[in-house]
Amino acid sequence: MTTQKVLFKNIDTFKGVTPCSYEQYVKGGGYEGAKAAFKKTPHEVQQVIKDSNLRGRGGAGFPTGLKWSFVPMDNFKGQKYLICNCDEMEPGTFKDRALVYGDPHQLIEGMLIAAYALQMTKGFIFIRYEYKKGARILEEACAEAKKHGFLGKKLLGTDFEFELDVHLSAGRYICGEETALINSLEGKRANPRSKPPFPQIKGFLGQPTIVNNVETFCNMPHILAHGADWFKGLGLNGNAGTKIMGASGRVKNPGLWELPLGVPMRDILEKHAQGPSRGKAFKAVIPGGLSTPMMTPEQFDTPMDFDSIAKAGSRLGTAGLIVFDEGDCMVDSTANIMKFYARESCGFCTPCREGIPWILDIVRAIGAGNGEKDDMSILDDMSKHIMHTFCAFAPGAQGPFLSAITTFRSEFEAFIKSREAAAAGVN
Amino acid sequence: MAEKIKVTIDGTEHEVEAGENILQVCLDKGMLIPHFCYHEAMGPLGACRLCAANIAPAADKPGRLEMTCMTRASAGMVINVNDEYATKFRKSVIEDLMLNHPHDCPVCDEGGECMLQDMTVITEHQHRRTRFPKRTWKNQYLGPLVHHEMNRCITCYRCVRYYGDYALGSDLGAYGSRNRVYFGRLNDGVLESEFSGNLIDVCPTGVFTNKRFREVYTRPWDLQTARSVCVSCSVGCNVLPGFRHTDLRRIKPAENDAVNKYFMCDRGRYGGEFVNLPSRLSDARVSGTSMMTEDGIDAVAAQLKDIATKHGAGAIAGLGSQRASLEANAALTAVLKALGSDRVACFGSQADREAARLAASITASRELPTPSLPGLEKADFVLSVGGDLTAEAPMLDLAIRQAVRQKAPLFIVSPRAGSLDKFATASLRTAPGTEAGIVKEIAAGGGKDFVAQVATALKSAKSPVILCSTLHGDAALVGAVYQLAKSANTADRPCGLAYYYKSANTAGVALARKDESPEAIAADAKSGKIKALVVLERNAAAEPALAEAIAQCEYVVAIDCYENATTNDASAVLPCVAHYQSFGTILNFEGRAQHFSGLNIPGSATMASSEVLLNIAERLGASEIIQGLDFHDVYDITTESGKAVDGIRTGDSGALVKSDSKPTAPPSAKPASTGMVAWHIHHTFGSEELSAMSPPIAELAPAAGLELNPEDAKSRNLSDGQNADLTKEFGVSGLLTVNAGLAKGTLGIRVIQTAVSAPRKEVTA
Amino acid sequence: MVPEHIRKELSDHCAHYDSRRVGLIWVLQQLQEYYGGWLNDDAVREAADIVGVTEADAEGVATFYNWFFREPVGENVIVVCDSISCHLCGCDKITAHLEKRLGIKMGETTADKKYTLLPVVCLGNCDKSPCLMIGDELYDNVTPESLDKTLDEISSKPKAAAK
Ligand SMILES: Cc1cc2nc3c(=O)[nH]c(=O)nc-3n(C[C@H](O)[C@H](O)[C@H](O)COP(=O)(O)O)c2cc1C
Ligand code: SF4
Ligand code: FES
């Protein structure tokens, strides 16, 4: 199967990334999508996006057209804001880095199209601190775009204007959550906000706001240039578009590949990532960034699309596979996973702030041979109740955690048993 | 009125308003759903995750775990608080919170009124399953009022939501993140807010506790408490003073929906310690001899009778009290009546008297609505004139902050910038005596700049309020504000008008039918026409208009609860119990008659001042007068519901009094002075007589001194920090502060009561 | 205190947003750079003043984010990713090597103020793990040997002139 390169047309991740220049971008058909969009009415552009079945690439897979439809349009006079979420701090996820570092104009064009469709005249690219260089690349690209009349006032022969700022975050995973991101952008602590009101109605500075992921925006120029039907045809089994998929961990050839939505996971693991890195069989895969439940080898034929992965009990998330092999201790891995969540919790709600560090303490104790008889039942209790938090962070932590203590329970129990045995003088 | 709908809570159908907060609905109905972060004043937050219940949108729809505080009632909603999983979940949230909570209940001063304790019991959390070390914190020094103990924190965010979001304080924040969120100041230091003490009540655990109470700690259930009304200003917050033995240990706000719902200011909370001072009077003292109160009363009655017989009825006058109850002031008139006199003065100067009496008569006429505190919070336009709300009526300021939070424009016209000015849409600094002219300009419409801005905003407001100080003796201003409010008031757009006063019962005594200018009484005392003065709960010797008269008068009887210049000078001293042990009725700024109860605390002074006076009247053989003592004869008041006033019986929220006479005509404004005008600067801490004696309040009080605008200072060759001698012009001298926030042409004189700095008594458990 | 012209520049930047507060994080970042890599109490107060928020608000923000330091840090801040992919690929070895070579533990600064060593969450570079950043520079597929080479180079560079 040959894959059509759409998003990665100008990017070769394996050769390291130098950003695609404006000239190069335009030569490859860049800004044609924007031109096509500006020939339509904003409503028509929204309709194209809706028809394309594009689903958000930030993790939740929410249909972009539907999300946009809540933005007040014709009779709304106030300021509206468009925000690109380039926080990308979810472990196992590194696709937005490639898109931003490799082809900044693709993102800018995508945002321009969205801004026009939603009549939003101000935009921000919220980029994580560690992508400081990416922020520079984007700033330069924005200046270039402005020079060529794709940002600023009177764009493409219309009265539409769009001002785009790059905001360098001060670093925090929770900033990726869209309402926390909005708070952060407003210069506040990045605690999430309660919904409703949804950002589409009351977001940044209390005004209608759309937050989309980098990759979501990057799809838009192509959809506008080639049409909704073309886009729908890119995926497999009725899934629309391609998806940047990645693999890291115990694979021979870690990396990123642009593949049709719906390719079997096995294809990625075996063909693209070229199998296990150290001769040990695969044991588990976290399919879409750390916040998704683990999957096991019998599930490797599951197609990598939102619905199929959900049906298999996990989530597609960001489609960044994290791969474990038989040599990996799942207690140790779980401790590492929970360390991430304990460290990055914003500290707002009780189960997340207090519960996750407790889970971490217990898992670490088990791993260090200090597990106790009741530990598994505490972990079972906790695995349920960290679900009920303010934002999706703690449920995200629950995903890999619950699957680990369920699927690999025997490993946890073995640690606890061996301690009991040691205590009883048996070796 | 929101639509009424039906919801089912734990199997029972309830009628509620659509959109009502489910947690509040349950709490109102007496179902205690455990919760922390939700607070009625601050609304839902959704952080603690404790108030969970199983909620289904309809009976035939599946329910799921939701936070009740974040859920709004909709028709047909089914709420199961007792759902098994929800119950288990709430228990586990408590378990989470207890992981790091120190188990220091036995030594914690929140014990017995700790919300965490309560919630732990309700959720039946008993056993600690964790075996890991707890996190610990450093505490901060937050000043003399509030003690900080961070280890007890459960991160409910109530403190910062109250202090910053609600009270608009700027120096308390939430810092850090993950499981290390810290609530405190940037550095150690005194909390800046005048409302910091409320942190103690909003904090559900013992992080913020009453520093004064800690020093004399008693388990709350060992405190004797009777509902009282704060005596520290004219707002009249309801309070619960807590006594142990003869000492006042603390004051807490008491809920009253019409006045202070949950909160009170720091002056009120910490200002009650005058009750404990060693200078508290216990025995009667007649001609330098100590005796039992009863004997003192006999001696005083005999002496007064003697003077009346010798010199005639006009030889005796009374000095009424703005901090004593209506009953005590009425009893004073009864004593005078028994002696054949009707001369009484309740104010410190004719100017103060005119301003307060005019204001009180306007208020009591009920011609214009007087906003209550909850009413002020809902205002969409606020004009504050003549004074410093924060210092002169603190809780009115806190109410105005709520209006400001709802984006109400706030305008301030006063000679000096106060704490509230930083939230003002615009402030006008203008010399004392010129405010009335500005108010008139606003009423006339047109004008420019500030005046135009205020007039325009007032015109477009739907529920405007105007607040005016009477503490500076400007009756012309009181009248001008009345005219402005009247012109803005229409049937469909009522304009609220509120005056505030110097003391807790100034509004009450301002309605006295018989009250004359203190200058007149002083003159007659000096000329020898008046031979005897009966002074009720008032340090008259410290009042400029009366000092000389007190010193010269032949016979002075002082009735008070503590030793002061007047009792020191008096020929006879009769002790009464302090306000928080006393009972009676006082009128707050709204003319709300609030009854306060006293505790019968064992001690040598046992009588309220009203009782002392009635005893004297009885000794004078005036039982008929006492029996016929009708409030309405003494004061120009009935209640709004038209009930007779004799012994105003107050309901929970107190009756609003109503006067049957029309407001007296305001005096015409004095011609604007061309020179410098003196203006008394009132401070939140240190200016009010009784609270200033409380050690923590004295600690927070600024130094006495003078203030001048930079230009005025320059033109007089005076500089900041210098001793300025203005004795010739104004009869004052003192350390000068150059203050750009003071209007030109104003000499600011800081009113700082000299605090009696006595050590607290040794406390026995 | 920063010089008036810088203060003005920071203030003007805030004015460019629809609400001045939007500039707070950027202002803190600039001040952190100005004050040698960390925010002292004065810097926090200054930021609050420039942006027009309360001191408590500025401190709340300054202590929330990973990349604001409220304590002095070394000239080079080394952050080592310890999230799952790097963990699987041996970041613990890298950390151990660094701790040994620099003679400090995670979270500490060397006595000569040259290096501060901190853990960081996923750097978005999982296909090249283990990885770390020194200053703004990202290092892929780090080994103890490659690390030594890098540190040798940095150590031999003269200290950047302090502002
Ligand atoms: C804890 C947390 C972290 C998140 N981080 C990111 C992120 O780094 N990038 C991103 O695009 N979306 C992230 N999301 C999802 C966003 O909230 C939001 O759904 C997304 O930006 C929407 O974009 P999309 O509709 O284009 O997918 C995160 C969500 C949560 C709960
Ligand atoms: S779930 Fe965690 S990260 Fe999300 S709001 Fe609650 S504490 Fe913050
Ligand atoms: S009271 Fe509802 S979550 Fe705290």
CSV table of N, CA and C in Angstrom, one decimal, chain A residues 172 189 191 194 342-343 345-351 353-355 357-358 361-362 365 370-372 375 377-378 381-382 384-385 388-390, chain B residues 45-49 65 67 70 85 88-89 92-93 95-97 99-100 129-132 135 154-155 157 174-181:
chain,number,residue,atom,x,y,z
A,172,ARG,N,4.0,23.3,31.0
A,172,ARG,CA,3.1,22.5,31.9
A,172,ARG,C,2.2,21.7,31.0
A,189,ARG,N,-2.8,31.1,36.2
A,189,ARG,CA,-2.5,29.7,36.5
A,189,ARG,C,-3.3,28.8,35.5
A,191,ASN,N,-5.1,26.3,35.5
A,191,ASN,CA,-6.2,25.4,36.0
A,191,ASN,C,-7.3,25.4,34.9
A,194,SER,N,-14.4,25.4,34.1
A,194,SER,CA,-15.6,24.5,34.0
A,194,SER,C,-16.3,24.7,32.7
A,342,ALA,N,1.5,12.5,38.4
A,342,ALA,CA,1.6,13.1,39.7
A,342,ALA,C,2.4,14.5,39.6
A,343,ARG,N,3.3,14.5,38.7
A,343,ARG,CA,4.1,15.7,38.6
A,343,ARG,C,3.4,16.8,37.8
A,345,SER,N,0.0,17.1,37.4
A,345,SER,CA,-1.3,17.5,37.8
A,345,SER,C,-1.3,19.0,38.2
A,346,CYS,N,-2.4,19.7,37.8
A,346,CYS,CA,-2.4,21.1,38.2
A,346,CYS,C,-2.7,21.3,39.6
A,347,GLY,N,-3.2,20.3,40.3
A,347,GLY,CA,-3.4,20.4,41.7
A,347,GLY,C,-4.8,21.0,42.1
A,348,PHE,N,-5.7,21.0,41.2
A,348,PHE,CA,-7.0,21.6,41.4
A,348,PHE,C,-7.9,20.7,42.1
A,349,CYS,N,-8.1,19.5,41.6
A,349,CYS,CA,-9.1,18.6,42.3
A,349,CYS,C,-8.5,17.5,43.1
A,350,THR,N,-9.2,17.1,44.1
A,350,THR,CA,-8.7,16.2,45.1
A,350,THR,C,-8.2,14.9,44.6
A,351,PRO,N,-9.0,14.1,43.8
A,351,PRO,CA,-8.6,12.8,43.5
A,351,PRO,C,-7.3,12.8,42.7
A,353,ARG,N,-4.9,15.4,42.6
A,353,ARG,CA,-3.8,16.0,43.4
A,353,ARG,C,-3.3,15.1,44.4
A,354,GLU,N,-4.2,14.5,45.2
A,354,GLU,CA,-3.8,13.6,46.3
A,354,GLU,C,-3.8,12.2,45.9
A,355,GLY,N,-4.7,11.8,45.1
A,355,GLY,CA,-4.9,10.3,44.7
A,355,GLY,C,-3.7,9.8,43.9
A,357,PRO,N,-0.5,10.9,43.5
A,357,PRO,CA,0.7,10.7,44.2
A,357,PRO,C,0.6,9.5,45.2
A,358,TRP,N,-0.5,9.2,45.7
A,358,TRP,CA,-0.7,8.0,46.6
A,358,TRP,C,-0.5,6.8,45.8
A,361,ASP,N,3.1,6.3,45.1
A,361,ASP,CA,3.8,5.8,46.3
A,361,ASP,C,3.6,4.3,46.4
A,362,ILE,N,2.4,3.9,46.2
A,362,ILE,CA,2.1,2.5,46.4
A,362,ILE,C,2.8,1.6,45.3
A,365,ALA,N,6.3,1.4,46.0
A,365,ALA,CA,6.6,0.5,47.1
A,365,ALA,C,6.6,-0.9,46.6
A,370,ASN,N,8.3,-3.6,48.7
A,370,ASN,CA,7.6,-3.2,49.9
A,370,ASN,C,6.1,-3.2,49.8
A,371,GLY,N,5.6,-4.0,48.9
A,371,GLY,CA,4.2,-4.0,48.7
A,371,GLY,C,3.5,-4.7,49.9
A,372,GLU,N,2.3,-4.3,50.1
A,372,GLU,CA,1.5,-4.9,51.2
A,372,GLU,C,0.3,-5.5,50.7
A,375,ASP,N,-2.6,-3.5,49.2
A,375,ASP,CA,-2.2,-2.5,48.2
A,375,ASP,C,-3.1,-2.6,47.0
A,377,SER,N,-6.0,-3.7,46.6
A,377,SER,CA,-7.4,-3.3,46.7
A,377,SER,C,-7.5,-1.7,46.8
A,378,ILE,N,-6.4,-1.1,47.4
A,378,ILE,CA,-6.4,0.3,47.4
A,378,ILE,C,-6.3,0.8,45.9
A,381,ASP,N,-9.5,0.6,44.1
A,381,ASP,CA,-10.4,1.7,44.5
A,381,ASP,C,-10.0,3.0,43.8
A,382,MET,N,-8.7,3.3,43.9
A,382,MET,CA,-8.2,4.5,43.3
A,382,MET,C,-8.5,4.5,41.8
A,384,LYS,N,-10.8,3.5,40.1
A,384,LYS,CA,-12.1,3.9,39.7
A,384,LYS,C,-12.3,5.4,40.0
A,385,HIS,N,-11.9,5.8,41.2
A,385,HIS,CA,-12.3,7.1,41.5
A,385,HIS,C,-11.5,8.3,41.0
A,388,HIS,N,-13.3,10.8,38.3
A,388,HIS,CA,-14.3,11.8,38.5
A,388,HIS,C,-13.7,13.1,38.9
A,389,THR,N,-13.0,13.7,37.9
A,389,THR,CA,-12.3,15.0,38.2
A,389,THR,C,-12.8,16.0,37.3
A,390,PHE,N,-12.2,17.2,37.4
A,390,PHE,CA,-12.7,18.4,36.8
A,390,PHE,C,-12.4,18.3,35.3
B,45,LEU,N,-17.2,25.7,42.6
B,45,LEU,CA,-15.9,25.7,42.0
B,45,LEU,C,-15.6,24.4,41.4
B,46,GLY,N,-16.0,23.3,42.1
B,46,GLY,CA,-15.8,22.0,41.5
B,46,GLY,C,-14.5,21.4,41.7
B,47,ALA,N,-13.7,21.9,42.7
B,47,ALA,CA,-12.4,21.4,42.9
B,47,ALA,C,-12.3,20.3,43.9
B,48,CYS,N,-13.1,20.3,45.0
B,48,CYS,CA,-12.8,19.3,46.0
B,48,CYS,C,-13.4,18.0,45.6
B,49,ARG,N,-14.4,17.9,44.8
B,49,ARG,CA,-15.0,16.7,44.2
B,49,ARG,C,-15.7,15.9,45.3
B,65,LEU,N,-22.2,9.8,38.0
B,65,LEU,CA,-21.7,10.6,39.1
B,65,LEU,C,-21.4,12.0,38.7
B,67,MET,N,-20.9,16.3,40.2
B,67,MET,CA,-20.8,17.1,41.4
B,67,MET,C,-22.1,17.9,41.5
B,70,MET,N,-21.9,21.6,40.8
B,70,MET,CA,-21.8,22.1,39.5
B,70,MET,C,-23.0,21.8,38.6
B,85,TYR,N,-22.4,4.0,45.0
B,85,TYR,CA,-21.1,4.3,44.5
B,85,TYR,C,-20.7,5.8,44.9
B,88,LYS,N,-19.5,5.9,48.3
B,88,LYS,CA,-18.2,5.3,48.4
B,88,LYS,C,-17.2,6.3,47.9
B,89,PHE,N,-17.6,7.0,46.8
B,89,PHE,CA,-16.7,8.0,46.2
B,89,PHE,C,-16.4,9.1,47.2
B,92,SER,N,-14.0,8.2,49.6
B,92,SER,CA,-12.6,8.1,49.1
B,92,SER,C,-12.0,9.5,48.9
B,93,VAL,N,-12.8,10.5,48.6
B,93,VAL,CA,-12.3,11.8,48.5
B,93,VAL,C,-11.8,12.3,49.9
B,95,GLU,N,-10.8,10.3,52.2
B,95,GLU,CA,-9.6,9.5,52.4
B,95,GLU,C,-8.4,10.2,51.8
B,96,ASP,N,-8.6,10.7,50.5
B,96,ASP,CA,-7.5,11.4,49.8
B,96,ASP,C,-7.1,12.7,50.6
B,97,LEU,N,-8.1,13.4,51.1
B,97,LEU,CA,-7.8,14.6,51.8
B,97,LEU,C,-7.1,14.4,53.1
B,99,LEU,N,-5.0,12.0,53.6
B,99,LEU,CA,-3.6,11.4,53.4
B,99,LEU,C,-2.6,12.3,54.0
B,100,ASN,N,-2.7,13.6,53.8
B,100,ASN,CA,-1.6,14.5,54.2
B,100,ASN,C,-2.1,15.4,55.3
B,129,ARG,N,-5.3,4.3,55.5
B,129,ARG,CA,-4.7,3.2,54.8
B,129,ARG,C,-3.3,3.6,54.2
B,130,THR,N,-2.9,4.8,54.4
B,130,THR,CA,-1.6,5.2,53.8
B,130,THR,C,-0.5,4.9,54.8
B,131,ARG,N,0.7,4.6,54.3
B,131,ARG,CA,1.8,4.4,55.2
B,131,ARG,C,3.0,5.3,54.7
B,132,PHE,N,2.7,6.3,54.0
B,132,PHE,CA,3.8,7.2,53.4
B,132,PHE,C,3.9,8.5,54.2
B,135,ARG,N,3.2,15.5,53.5
B,135,ARG,CA,3.9,16.7,53.1
B,135,ARG,C,3.8,17.7,54.2
B,154,ILE,N,-6.4,21.6,53.0
B,154,ILE,CA,-6.9,20.6,52.1
B,154,ILE,C,-7.2,21.2,50.7
B,155,THR,N,-6.6,22.3,50.4
B,155,THR,CA,-6.6,22.8,49.0
B,155,THR,C,-8.0,23.0,48.4
B,157,TYR,N,-9.3,26.0,48.1
B,157,TYR,CA,-9.3,27.3,47.4
B,157,TYR,C,-10.2,28.3,48.0
B,174,ALA,N,-2.7,31.7,45.6
B,174,ALA,CA,-2.4,30.2,45.6
B,174,ALA,C,-1.1,30.1,44.8
B,175,TYR,N,-0.2,29.4,45.3
B,175,TYR,CA,1.1,29.3,44.7
B,175,TYR,C,1.4,27.8,44.4
B,176,GLY,N,2.4,27.5,43.5
B,176,GLY,CA,2.8,26.2,43.3
B,176,GLY,C,1.7,25.4,42.5
B,177,SER,N,1.8,24.1,42.5
B,177,SER,CA,0.9,23.3,41.7
B,177,SER,C,1.0,21.9,42.2
B,178,ARG,N,0.5,21.0,41.4
B,178,ARG,CA,0.4,19.5,41.7
B,178,ARG,C,0.0,19.3,43.2
B,179,ASN,N,0.6,18.4,43.9
B,179,ASN,CA,0.2,18.2,45.3
B,179,ASN,C,1.0,19.2,46.2
B,180,ARG,N,1.5,20.2,45.7
B,180,ARG,CA,2.1,21.2,46.5
B,180,ARG,C,1.6,22.6,46.1
B,181,VAL,N,0.4,22.8,46.6
B,181,VAL,CA,-0.3,24.1,46.4
B,181,VAL,C,-0.2,24.9,47.7
